[in-house]
Short mmCIF file of C-alpha atoms in Angstrom, two decimals:
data_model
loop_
_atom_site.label_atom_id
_atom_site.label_comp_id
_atom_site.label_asym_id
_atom_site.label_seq_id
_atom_site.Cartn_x
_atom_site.Cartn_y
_atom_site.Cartn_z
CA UNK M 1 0.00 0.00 0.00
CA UNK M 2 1.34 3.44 -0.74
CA UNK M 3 2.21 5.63 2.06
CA UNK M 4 1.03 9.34 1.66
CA UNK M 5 3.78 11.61 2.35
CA UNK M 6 3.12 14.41 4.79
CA UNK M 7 5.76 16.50 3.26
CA UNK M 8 4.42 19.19 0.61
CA UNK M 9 6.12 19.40 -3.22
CA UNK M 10 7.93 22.98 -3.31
CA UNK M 11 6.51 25.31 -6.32
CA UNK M 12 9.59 26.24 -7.80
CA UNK M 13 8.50 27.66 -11.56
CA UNK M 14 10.22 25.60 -14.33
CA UNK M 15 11.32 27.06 -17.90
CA UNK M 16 12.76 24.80 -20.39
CA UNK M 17 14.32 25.39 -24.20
CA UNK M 18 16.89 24.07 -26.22
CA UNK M 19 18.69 26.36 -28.68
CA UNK M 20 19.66 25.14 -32.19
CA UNK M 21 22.72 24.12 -31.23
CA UNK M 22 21.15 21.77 -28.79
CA UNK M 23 22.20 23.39 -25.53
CA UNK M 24 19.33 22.69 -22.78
CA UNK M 25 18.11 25.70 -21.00
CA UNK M 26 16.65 25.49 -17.43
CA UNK M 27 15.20 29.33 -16.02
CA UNK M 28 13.47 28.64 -12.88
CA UNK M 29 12.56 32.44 -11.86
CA UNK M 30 12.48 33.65 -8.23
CA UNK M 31 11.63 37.28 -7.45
CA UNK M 32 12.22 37.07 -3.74
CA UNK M 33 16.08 38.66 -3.66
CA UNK M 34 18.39 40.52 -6.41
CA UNK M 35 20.57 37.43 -6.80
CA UNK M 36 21.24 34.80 -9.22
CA UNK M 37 22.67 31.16 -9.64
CA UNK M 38 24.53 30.52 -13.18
CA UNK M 39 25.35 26.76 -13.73
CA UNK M 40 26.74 24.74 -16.67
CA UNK M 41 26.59 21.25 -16.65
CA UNK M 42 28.87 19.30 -19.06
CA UNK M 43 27.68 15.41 -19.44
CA UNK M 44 31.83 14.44 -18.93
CA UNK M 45 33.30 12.93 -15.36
CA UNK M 46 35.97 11.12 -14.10
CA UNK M 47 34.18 7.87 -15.51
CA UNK M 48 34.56 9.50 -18.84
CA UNK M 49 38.21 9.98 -19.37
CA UNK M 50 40.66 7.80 -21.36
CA UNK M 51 42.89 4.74 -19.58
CA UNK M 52 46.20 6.01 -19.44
CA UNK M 53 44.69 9.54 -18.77
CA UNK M 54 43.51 9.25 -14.92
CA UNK M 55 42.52 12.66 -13.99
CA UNK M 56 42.12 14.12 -17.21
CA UNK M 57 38.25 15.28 -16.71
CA UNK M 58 39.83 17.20 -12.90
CA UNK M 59 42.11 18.43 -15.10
CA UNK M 60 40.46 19.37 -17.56
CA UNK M 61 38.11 21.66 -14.93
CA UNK M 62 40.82 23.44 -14.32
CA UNK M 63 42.20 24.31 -18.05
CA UNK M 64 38.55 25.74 -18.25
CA UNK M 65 39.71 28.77 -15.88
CA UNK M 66 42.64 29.95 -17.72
CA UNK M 67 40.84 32.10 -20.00
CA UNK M 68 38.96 31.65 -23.42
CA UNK M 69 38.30 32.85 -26.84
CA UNK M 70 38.35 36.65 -25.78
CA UNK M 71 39.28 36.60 -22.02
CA UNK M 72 42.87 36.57 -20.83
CA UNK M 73 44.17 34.34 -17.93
CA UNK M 74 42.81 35.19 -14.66
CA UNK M 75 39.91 37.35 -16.35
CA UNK M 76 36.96 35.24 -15.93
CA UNK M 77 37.99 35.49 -12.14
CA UNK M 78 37.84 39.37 -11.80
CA UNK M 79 34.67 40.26 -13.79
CA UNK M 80 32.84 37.66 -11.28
CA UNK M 81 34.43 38.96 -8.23
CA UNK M 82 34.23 42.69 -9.91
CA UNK M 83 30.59 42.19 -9.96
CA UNK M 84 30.18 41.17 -6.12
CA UNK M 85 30.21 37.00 -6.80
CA UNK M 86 31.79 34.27 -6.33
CA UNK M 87 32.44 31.07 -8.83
CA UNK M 88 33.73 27.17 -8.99
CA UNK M 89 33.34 24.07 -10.38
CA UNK M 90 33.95 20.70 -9.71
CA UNK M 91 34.21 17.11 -11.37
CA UNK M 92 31.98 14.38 -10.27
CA UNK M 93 31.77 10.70 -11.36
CA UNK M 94 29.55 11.75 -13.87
CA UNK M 95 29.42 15.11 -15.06
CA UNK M 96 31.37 18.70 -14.63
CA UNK M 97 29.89 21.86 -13.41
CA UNK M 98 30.79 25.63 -13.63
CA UNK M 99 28.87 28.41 -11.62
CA UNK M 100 28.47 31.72 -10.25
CA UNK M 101 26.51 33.60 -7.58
CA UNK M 102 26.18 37.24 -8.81
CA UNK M 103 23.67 40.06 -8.09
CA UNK M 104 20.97 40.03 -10.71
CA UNK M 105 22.25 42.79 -12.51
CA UNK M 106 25.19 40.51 -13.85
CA UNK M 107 23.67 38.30 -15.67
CA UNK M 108 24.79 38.97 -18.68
CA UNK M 109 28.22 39.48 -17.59
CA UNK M 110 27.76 35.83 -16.13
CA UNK M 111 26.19 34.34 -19.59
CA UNK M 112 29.36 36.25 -21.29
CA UNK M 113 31.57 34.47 -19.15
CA UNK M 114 30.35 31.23 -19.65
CA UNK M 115 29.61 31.25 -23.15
CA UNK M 116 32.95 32.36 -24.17
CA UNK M 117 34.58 29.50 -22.68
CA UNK M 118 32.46 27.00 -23.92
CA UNK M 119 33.34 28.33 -27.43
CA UNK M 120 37.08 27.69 -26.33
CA UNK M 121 39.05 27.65 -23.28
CA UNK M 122 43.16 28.66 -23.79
CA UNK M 123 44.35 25.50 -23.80
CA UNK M 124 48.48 26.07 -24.12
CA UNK M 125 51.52 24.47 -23.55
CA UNK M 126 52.05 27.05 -20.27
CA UNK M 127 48.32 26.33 -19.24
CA UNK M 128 48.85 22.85 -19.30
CA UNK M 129 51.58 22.63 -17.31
CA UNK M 130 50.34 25.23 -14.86
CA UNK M 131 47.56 23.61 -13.92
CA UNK M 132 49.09 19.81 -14.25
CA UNK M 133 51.45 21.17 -11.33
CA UNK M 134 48.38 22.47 -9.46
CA UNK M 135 46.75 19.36 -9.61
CA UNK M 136 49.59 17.07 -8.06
CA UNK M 137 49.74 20.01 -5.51
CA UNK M 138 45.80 19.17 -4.70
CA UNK M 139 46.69 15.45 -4.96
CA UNK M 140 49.33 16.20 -2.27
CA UNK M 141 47.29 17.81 0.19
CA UNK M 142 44.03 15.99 -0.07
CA UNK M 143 45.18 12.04 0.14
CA UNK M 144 48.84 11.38 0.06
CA UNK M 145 49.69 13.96 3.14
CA UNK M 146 46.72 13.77 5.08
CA UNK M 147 45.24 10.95 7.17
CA UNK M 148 42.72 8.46 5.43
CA UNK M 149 42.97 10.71 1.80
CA UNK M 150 40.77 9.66 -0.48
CA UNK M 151 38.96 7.13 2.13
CA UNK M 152 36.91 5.78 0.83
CA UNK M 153 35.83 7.40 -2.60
CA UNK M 154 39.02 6.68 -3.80
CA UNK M 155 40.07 3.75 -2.28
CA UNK M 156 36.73 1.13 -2.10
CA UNK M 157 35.79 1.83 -5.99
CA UNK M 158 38.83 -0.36 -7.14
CA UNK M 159 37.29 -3.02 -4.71
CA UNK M 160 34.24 -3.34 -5.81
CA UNK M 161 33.96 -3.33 -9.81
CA UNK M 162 36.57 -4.56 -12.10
CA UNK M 163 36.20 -1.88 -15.50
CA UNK M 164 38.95 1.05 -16.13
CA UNK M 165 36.09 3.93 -15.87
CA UNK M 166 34.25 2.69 -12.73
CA UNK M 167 37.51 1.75 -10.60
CA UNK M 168 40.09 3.77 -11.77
CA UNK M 169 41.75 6.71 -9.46
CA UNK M 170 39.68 9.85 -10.41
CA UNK M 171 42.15 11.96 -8.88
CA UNK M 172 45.02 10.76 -11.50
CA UNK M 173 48.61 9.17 -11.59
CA UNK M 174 51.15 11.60 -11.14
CA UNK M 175 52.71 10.23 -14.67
CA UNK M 176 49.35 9.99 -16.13
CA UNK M 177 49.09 13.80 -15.65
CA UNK M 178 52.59 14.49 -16.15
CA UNK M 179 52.46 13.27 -20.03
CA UNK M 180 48.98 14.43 -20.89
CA UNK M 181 49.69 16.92 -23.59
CA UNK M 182 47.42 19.80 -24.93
CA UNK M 183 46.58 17.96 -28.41
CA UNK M 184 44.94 15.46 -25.68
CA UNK M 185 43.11 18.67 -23.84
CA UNK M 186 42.06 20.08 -27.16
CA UNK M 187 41.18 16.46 -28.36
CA UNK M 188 38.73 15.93 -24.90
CA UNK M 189 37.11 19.66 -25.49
CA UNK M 190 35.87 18.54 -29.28
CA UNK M 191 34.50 15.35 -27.96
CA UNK M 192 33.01 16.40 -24.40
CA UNK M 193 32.64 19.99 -24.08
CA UNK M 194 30.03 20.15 -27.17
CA UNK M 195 27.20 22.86 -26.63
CA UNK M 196 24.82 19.59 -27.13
CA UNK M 197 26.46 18.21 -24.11
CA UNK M 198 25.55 20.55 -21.43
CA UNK M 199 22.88 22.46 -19.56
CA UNK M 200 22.33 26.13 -18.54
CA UNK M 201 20.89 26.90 -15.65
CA UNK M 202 19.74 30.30 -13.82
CA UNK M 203 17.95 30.66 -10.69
CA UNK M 204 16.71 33.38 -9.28
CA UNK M 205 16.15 37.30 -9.78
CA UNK M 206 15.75 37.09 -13.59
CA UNK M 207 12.42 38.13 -15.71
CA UNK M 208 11.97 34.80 -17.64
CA UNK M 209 11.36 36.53 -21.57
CA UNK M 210 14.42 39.06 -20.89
CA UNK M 211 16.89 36.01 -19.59
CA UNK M 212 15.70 33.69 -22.83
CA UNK M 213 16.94 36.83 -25.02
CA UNK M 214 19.99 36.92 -23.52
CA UNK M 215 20.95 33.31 -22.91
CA UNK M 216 19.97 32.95 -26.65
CA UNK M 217 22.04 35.69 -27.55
CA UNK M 218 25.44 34.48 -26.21
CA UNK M 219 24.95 31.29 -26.72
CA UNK M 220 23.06 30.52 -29.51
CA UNK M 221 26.33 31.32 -32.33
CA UNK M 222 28.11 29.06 -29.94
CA UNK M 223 29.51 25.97 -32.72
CA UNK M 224 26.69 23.42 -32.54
CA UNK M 225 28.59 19.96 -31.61
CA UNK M 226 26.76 16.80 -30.73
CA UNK M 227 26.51 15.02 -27.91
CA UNK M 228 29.02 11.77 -27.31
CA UNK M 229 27.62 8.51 -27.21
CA UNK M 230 27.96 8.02 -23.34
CA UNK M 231 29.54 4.52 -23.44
CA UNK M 232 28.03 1.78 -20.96
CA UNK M 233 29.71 1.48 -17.81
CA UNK M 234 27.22 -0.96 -15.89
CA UNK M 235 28.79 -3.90 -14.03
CA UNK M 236 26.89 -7.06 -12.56
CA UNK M 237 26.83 -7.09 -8.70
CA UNK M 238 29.32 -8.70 -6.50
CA UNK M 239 28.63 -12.69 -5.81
CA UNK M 240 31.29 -12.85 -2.87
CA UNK M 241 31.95 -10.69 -0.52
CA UNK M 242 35.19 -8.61 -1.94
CA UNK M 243 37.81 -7.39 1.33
CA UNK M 244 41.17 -5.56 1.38
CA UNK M 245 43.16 -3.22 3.00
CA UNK M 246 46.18 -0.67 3.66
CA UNK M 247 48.07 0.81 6.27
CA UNK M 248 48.05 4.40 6.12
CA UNK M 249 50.83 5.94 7.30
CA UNK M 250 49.27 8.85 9.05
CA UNK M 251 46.22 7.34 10.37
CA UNK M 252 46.32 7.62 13.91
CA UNK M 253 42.91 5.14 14.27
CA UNK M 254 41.56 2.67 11.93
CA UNK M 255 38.83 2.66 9.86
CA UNK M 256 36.49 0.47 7.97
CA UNK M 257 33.98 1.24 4.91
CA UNK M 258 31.59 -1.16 3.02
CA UNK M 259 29.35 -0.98 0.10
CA UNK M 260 26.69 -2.52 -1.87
CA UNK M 261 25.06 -2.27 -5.09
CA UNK M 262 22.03 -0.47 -5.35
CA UNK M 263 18.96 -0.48 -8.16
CA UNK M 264 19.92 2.48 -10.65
CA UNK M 265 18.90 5.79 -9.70
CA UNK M 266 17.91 6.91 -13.38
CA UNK M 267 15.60 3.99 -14.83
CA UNK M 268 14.53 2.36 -11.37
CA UNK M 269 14.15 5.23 -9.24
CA UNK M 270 11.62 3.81 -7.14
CA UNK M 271 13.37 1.06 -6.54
CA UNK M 272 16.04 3.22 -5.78
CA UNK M 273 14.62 5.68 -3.64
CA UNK M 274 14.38 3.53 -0.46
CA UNK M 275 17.97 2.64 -0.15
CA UNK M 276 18.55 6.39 -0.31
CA UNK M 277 16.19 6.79 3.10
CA UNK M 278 17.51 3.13 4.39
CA UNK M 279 21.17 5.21 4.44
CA UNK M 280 19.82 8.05 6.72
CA UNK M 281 17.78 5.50 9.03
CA UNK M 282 20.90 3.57 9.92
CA UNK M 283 23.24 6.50 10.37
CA UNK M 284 21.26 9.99 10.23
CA UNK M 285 21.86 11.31 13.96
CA UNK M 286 22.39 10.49 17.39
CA UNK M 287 18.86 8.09 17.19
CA UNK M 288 19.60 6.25 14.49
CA UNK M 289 19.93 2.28 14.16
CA UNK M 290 23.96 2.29 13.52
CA UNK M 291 25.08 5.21 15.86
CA UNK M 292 23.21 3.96 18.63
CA UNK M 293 24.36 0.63 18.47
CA UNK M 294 27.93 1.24 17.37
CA UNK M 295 28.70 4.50 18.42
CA UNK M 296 27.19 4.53 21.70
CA UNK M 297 26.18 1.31 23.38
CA UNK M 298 28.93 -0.94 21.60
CA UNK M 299 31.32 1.70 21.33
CA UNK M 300 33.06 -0.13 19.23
CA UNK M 301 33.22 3.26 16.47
CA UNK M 302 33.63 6.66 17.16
CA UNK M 303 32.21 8.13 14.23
CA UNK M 304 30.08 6.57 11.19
CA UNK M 305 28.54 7.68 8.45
CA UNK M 306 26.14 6.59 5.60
CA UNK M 307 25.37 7.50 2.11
CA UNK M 308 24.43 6.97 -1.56
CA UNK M 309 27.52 7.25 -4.02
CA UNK M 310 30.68 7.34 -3.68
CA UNK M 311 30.81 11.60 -3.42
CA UNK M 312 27.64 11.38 -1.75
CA UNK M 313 25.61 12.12 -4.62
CA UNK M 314 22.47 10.53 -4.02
CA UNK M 315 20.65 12.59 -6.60
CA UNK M 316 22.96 13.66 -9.21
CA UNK M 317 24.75 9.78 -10.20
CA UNK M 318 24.12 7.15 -12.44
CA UNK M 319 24.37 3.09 -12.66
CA UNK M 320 26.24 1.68 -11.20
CA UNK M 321 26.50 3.36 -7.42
CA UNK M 322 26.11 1.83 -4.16
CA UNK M 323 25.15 2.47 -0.35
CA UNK M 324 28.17 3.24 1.47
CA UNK M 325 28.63 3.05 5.45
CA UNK M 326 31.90 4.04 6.82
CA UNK M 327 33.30 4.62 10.53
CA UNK M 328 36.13 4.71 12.40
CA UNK M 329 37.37 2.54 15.27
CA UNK M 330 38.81 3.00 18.42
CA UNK M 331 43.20 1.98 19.29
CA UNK M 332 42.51 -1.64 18.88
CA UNK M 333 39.07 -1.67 17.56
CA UNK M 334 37.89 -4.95 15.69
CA UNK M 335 36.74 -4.37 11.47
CA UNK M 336 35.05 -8.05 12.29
CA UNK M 337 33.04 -7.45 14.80
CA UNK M 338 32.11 -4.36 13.78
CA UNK M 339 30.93 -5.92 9.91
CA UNK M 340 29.45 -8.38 12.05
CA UNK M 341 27.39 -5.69 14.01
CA UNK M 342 25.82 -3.94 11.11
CA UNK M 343 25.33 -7.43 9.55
CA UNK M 344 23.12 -8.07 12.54
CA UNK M 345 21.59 -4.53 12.94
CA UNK M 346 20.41 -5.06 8.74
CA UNK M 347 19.35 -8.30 9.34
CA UNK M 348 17.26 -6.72 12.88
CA UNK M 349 15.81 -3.89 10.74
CA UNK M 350 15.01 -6.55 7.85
CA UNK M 351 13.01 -9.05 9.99
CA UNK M 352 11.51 -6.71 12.98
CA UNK M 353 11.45 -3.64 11.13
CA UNK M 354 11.20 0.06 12.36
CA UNK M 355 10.67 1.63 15.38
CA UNK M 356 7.13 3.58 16.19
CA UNK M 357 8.41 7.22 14.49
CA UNK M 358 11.31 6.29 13.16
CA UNK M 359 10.83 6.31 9.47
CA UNK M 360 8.68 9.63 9.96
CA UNK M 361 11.81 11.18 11.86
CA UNK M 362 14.50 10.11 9.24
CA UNK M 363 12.20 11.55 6.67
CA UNK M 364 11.61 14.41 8.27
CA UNK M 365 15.04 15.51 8.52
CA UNK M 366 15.63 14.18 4.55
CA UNK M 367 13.19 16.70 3.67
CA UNK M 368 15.06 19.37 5.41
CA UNK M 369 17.74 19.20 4.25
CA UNK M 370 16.61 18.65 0.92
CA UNK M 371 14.95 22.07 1.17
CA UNK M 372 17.75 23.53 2.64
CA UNK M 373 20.10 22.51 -0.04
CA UNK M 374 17.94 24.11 -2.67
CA UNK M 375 17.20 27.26 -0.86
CA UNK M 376 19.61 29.27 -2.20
CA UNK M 377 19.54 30.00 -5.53
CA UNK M 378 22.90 28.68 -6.79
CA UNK M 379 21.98 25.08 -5.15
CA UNK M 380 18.20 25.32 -7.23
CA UNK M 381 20.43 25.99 -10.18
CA UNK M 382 23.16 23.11 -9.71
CA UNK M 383 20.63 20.61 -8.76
CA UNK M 384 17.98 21.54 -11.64
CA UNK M 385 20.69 21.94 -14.24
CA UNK M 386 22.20 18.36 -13.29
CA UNK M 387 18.47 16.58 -12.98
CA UNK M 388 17.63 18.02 -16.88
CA UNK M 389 21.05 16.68 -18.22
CA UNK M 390 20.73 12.92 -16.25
CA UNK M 391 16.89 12.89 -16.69
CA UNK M 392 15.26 15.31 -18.43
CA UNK M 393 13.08 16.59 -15.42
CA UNK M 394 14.46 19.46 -13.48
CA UNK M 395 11.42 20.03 -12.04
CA UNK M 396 11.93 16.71 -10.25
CA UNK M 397 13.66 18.99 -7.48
CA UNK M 398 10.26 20.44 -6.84
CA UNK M 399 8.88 16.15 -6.05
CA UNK M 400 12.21 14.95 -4.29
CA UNK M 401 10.91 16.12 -0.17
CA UNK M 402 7.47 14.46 -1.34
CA UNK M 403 8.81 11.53 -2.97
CA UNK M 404 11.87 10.51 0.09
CA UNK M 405 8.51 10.69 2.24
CA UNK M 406 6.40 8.50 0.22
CA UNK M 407 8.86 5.76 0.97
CA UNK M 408 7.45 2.72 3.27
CA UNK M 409 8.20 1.03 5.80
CA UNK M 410 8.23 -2.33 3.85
CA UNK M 411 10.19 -1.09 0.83
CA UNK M 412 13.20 -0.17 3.96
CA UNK M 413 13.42 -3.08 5.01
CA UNK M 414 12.97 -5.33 1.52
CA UNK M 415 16.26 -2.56 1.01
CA UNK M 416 17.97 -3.88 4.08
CA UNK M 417 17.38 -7.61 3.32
CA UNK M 418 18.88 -6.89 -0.13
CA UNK M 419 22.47 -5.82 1.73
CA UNK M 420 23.78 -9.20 2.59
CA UNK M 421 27.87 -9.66 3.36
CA UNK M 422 28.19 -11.86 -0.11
CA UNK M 423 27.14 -8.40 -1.66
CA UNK M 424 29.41 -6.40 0.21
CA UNK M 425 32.86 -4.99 -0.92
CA UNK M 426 34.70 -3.53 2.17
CA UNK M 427 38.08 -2.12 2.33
CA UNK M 428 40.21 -1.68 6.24
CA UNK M 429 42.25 1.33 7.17
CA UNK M 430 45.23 0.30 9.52
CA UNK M 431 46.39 2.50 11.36
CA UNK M 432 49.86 3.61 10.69
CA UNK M 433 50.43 6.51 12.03
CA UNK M 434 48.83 5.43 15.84
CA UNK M 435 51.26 6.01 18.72
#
């Protein structure tokens, strides 16, 4: 029986066009405060990029801010910040993003910005190796000098599936990146950064008729380039429960993370859904089923966590992903007995089910956040602009509070039952830096 959800659908309006050189165009207007979200979308990730090239689509993100067609190096970062904003992007597993948060009276500067790149970023010799050198430096400081880097997004992928794009190092080899050369960069912008390969998205302050004239009139003369075939990176599911692990060197306590397959979030969504709200029921707060057991009447962890994807993504990745748990131990602590413990707690929560509030409480709080996330308007751009280029429905960000709360009880625990240790691909941190 379907469970009506007691949290509302949010009203954000919804405009959608695609110019002639099949760029997608999300406007979702918002009158409420002078400010505006700009966000480009590119259909390319670190699952994307060539063997031999780990890396490439990081690197590649940061080629795309050392100037363009008419805008010197360093440019693109003064008109935003000239104009009162501030601007990023990042690389996910599967796609690249680019935005700004500007007062509403820049949006054309913003549209400039971005359209001028997407016609061409510089991509030199002294670019290259700029940015090659800035990327080891990031390397550097995020995993191989800091305790537990890249634990586990990095590390657990490699475990658990077997193909080049899913468990490669999306970070990059230091050689890989070292002999990437700019016939490669200029090669990867042809094929990826095509106008029919990305979104546009604006949020906020903008009159809907006046923003359509001037998206269409920096970007429509933009070279009209089609859309890759996105290869097929699905896997099967594990048979046997996969296990390894590592001393790191500056870990002062160990650590632990599993994962299993889940149902794909694009084309089984519903199935989908209740593994994302099984993740937040076993680890979402000081009342939920893993920290109380683990964390405070075991105390075999001091700290765990639980998500969808492996950058805790659960609405913005594609087959395959997986429900992750991770947590770290105590001097000592036991990985067994603590895989045996959530064993037992998935197994409890699969036979007994939930708790009287429980499921309302976890959903609750989903919902929140969910709204919170979107609140501003740069996150309402991100998140639309990434739901039109995986689905086609950025209004699904209106449904998602609504939908997490239809979830049932029985569909949580049918999710739980599913996550059985033969499914499970773990990976151990020892602790190498403990004293």
């Amino acid at each position: 029986m379907a469970r009506r959800s007691r949290i509302p659908a949010t009203k954000y309006p919804v405009e959608r066009f695609t110019l002639d050189n099949g760029l997608r165009v999300v406007l979702t207007p918002d009158r409420s405060a002078p400010v505006i979200g700009v966000a480009v979308v590119y259909d390319v990730g670190i699952r994307s990029e060539p063997e031999g090239r780990t890396g490439f689509a990081h690197l590649f993100e940061h080629l795309m801010f050392q100037g363009s067609e008419n805008l010197e190096k360093l440019a693109h970062f003064r008109h935003v910040q000239g104009a009162g904003g501030t601007f990023n992007g990042s690389t996910h597993l599967d796609y690249t993003d680019y935005f700004e948060t500007l007062p509403s009276n820049a949006l054309e500067r913003a549209l400039f910005l971005e359209a001028d790149r997407m016609r061409g970023p510089r991509l030199t010799e002294e670019n290259l190796r700029n940015q090659v050198d800035v990327v080891k430096e990031e390397i550097r400081v995020n995993v191989l000098n800091r305790p537990y880097g890249g634990f586990p997004w990095l590390t657990l992928p490699p475990v658990m599936f077997d193909t080049f794009p899913n468990a490669h190092d999306g970070y990059g080899s230091f050689d890989d990146l070292e002999s990437a050369t700019v016939a490669d960069a200029a090669d990867f912008f042809r094929r990826y950064y095509a106008s029919g390969n990305a979104v546009l998205a604006v949020s906020g302050d903008i009159d809907v008729a006046e923003a359509t004239e001037l998206v269409t009139r920096h970007f429509g003369d933009v070279p009209a380039r089609l859309a890759p075939k996105r290869p097929d990176f699905t896997e099967p599911d594990l048979t046997a429960e996969r296990r390894t692990s590592y001393t790191d060197a500056l870990a002062p306590l160990p650590a632990v993370a599993g994962a299993w397959r889940v149902p794909d979030p694009i084309s089984d969504f519903a199935g989908y859904l209740p593994y994302v709200v099984l993740a937040e029921v076993l680890t979402d707060g000081d009342a939920s089923r893993l920290v109380e057991r683990l964390v405070q009447r075991d105390r075999t962890v001091t700290s765990l966590g639980g998500y969808l994807g492996f950058m805790g993504d659960p609405f913005d990745v594609r087959d395959p992903t997986a429900l992750l748990l991770q947590a770290h131990l105590p001097p000592g602590g036991d990985v067994d007995k603590v895989l045996r413990t959530i064993d037992e707690e998935l197994d409890r929560l699969a036979t007994d089910g939930l708790t009287d509030g429980e499921l309302d409480r976890t959903q609750a709080r989903m919902a929140t956040h969910l709204l919170r996330d979107t609140d501003a308007v740069l996150g309402r751009a991100l998140r639309m602009a990434v739901l039109e280029q995986q689905r086609g429905e950025p209004g699904l960000l209106n449904e998602l509070p609504r939908l997490v709360g239809e979830v049932t009880e029985e569909q949580v625990r049918a999710a739980a039952a599913t996550l059985r240790p033969e499914r499970r691909a773990a990976i151990e941190v020892i602790a190498g830096g403990a004293r």
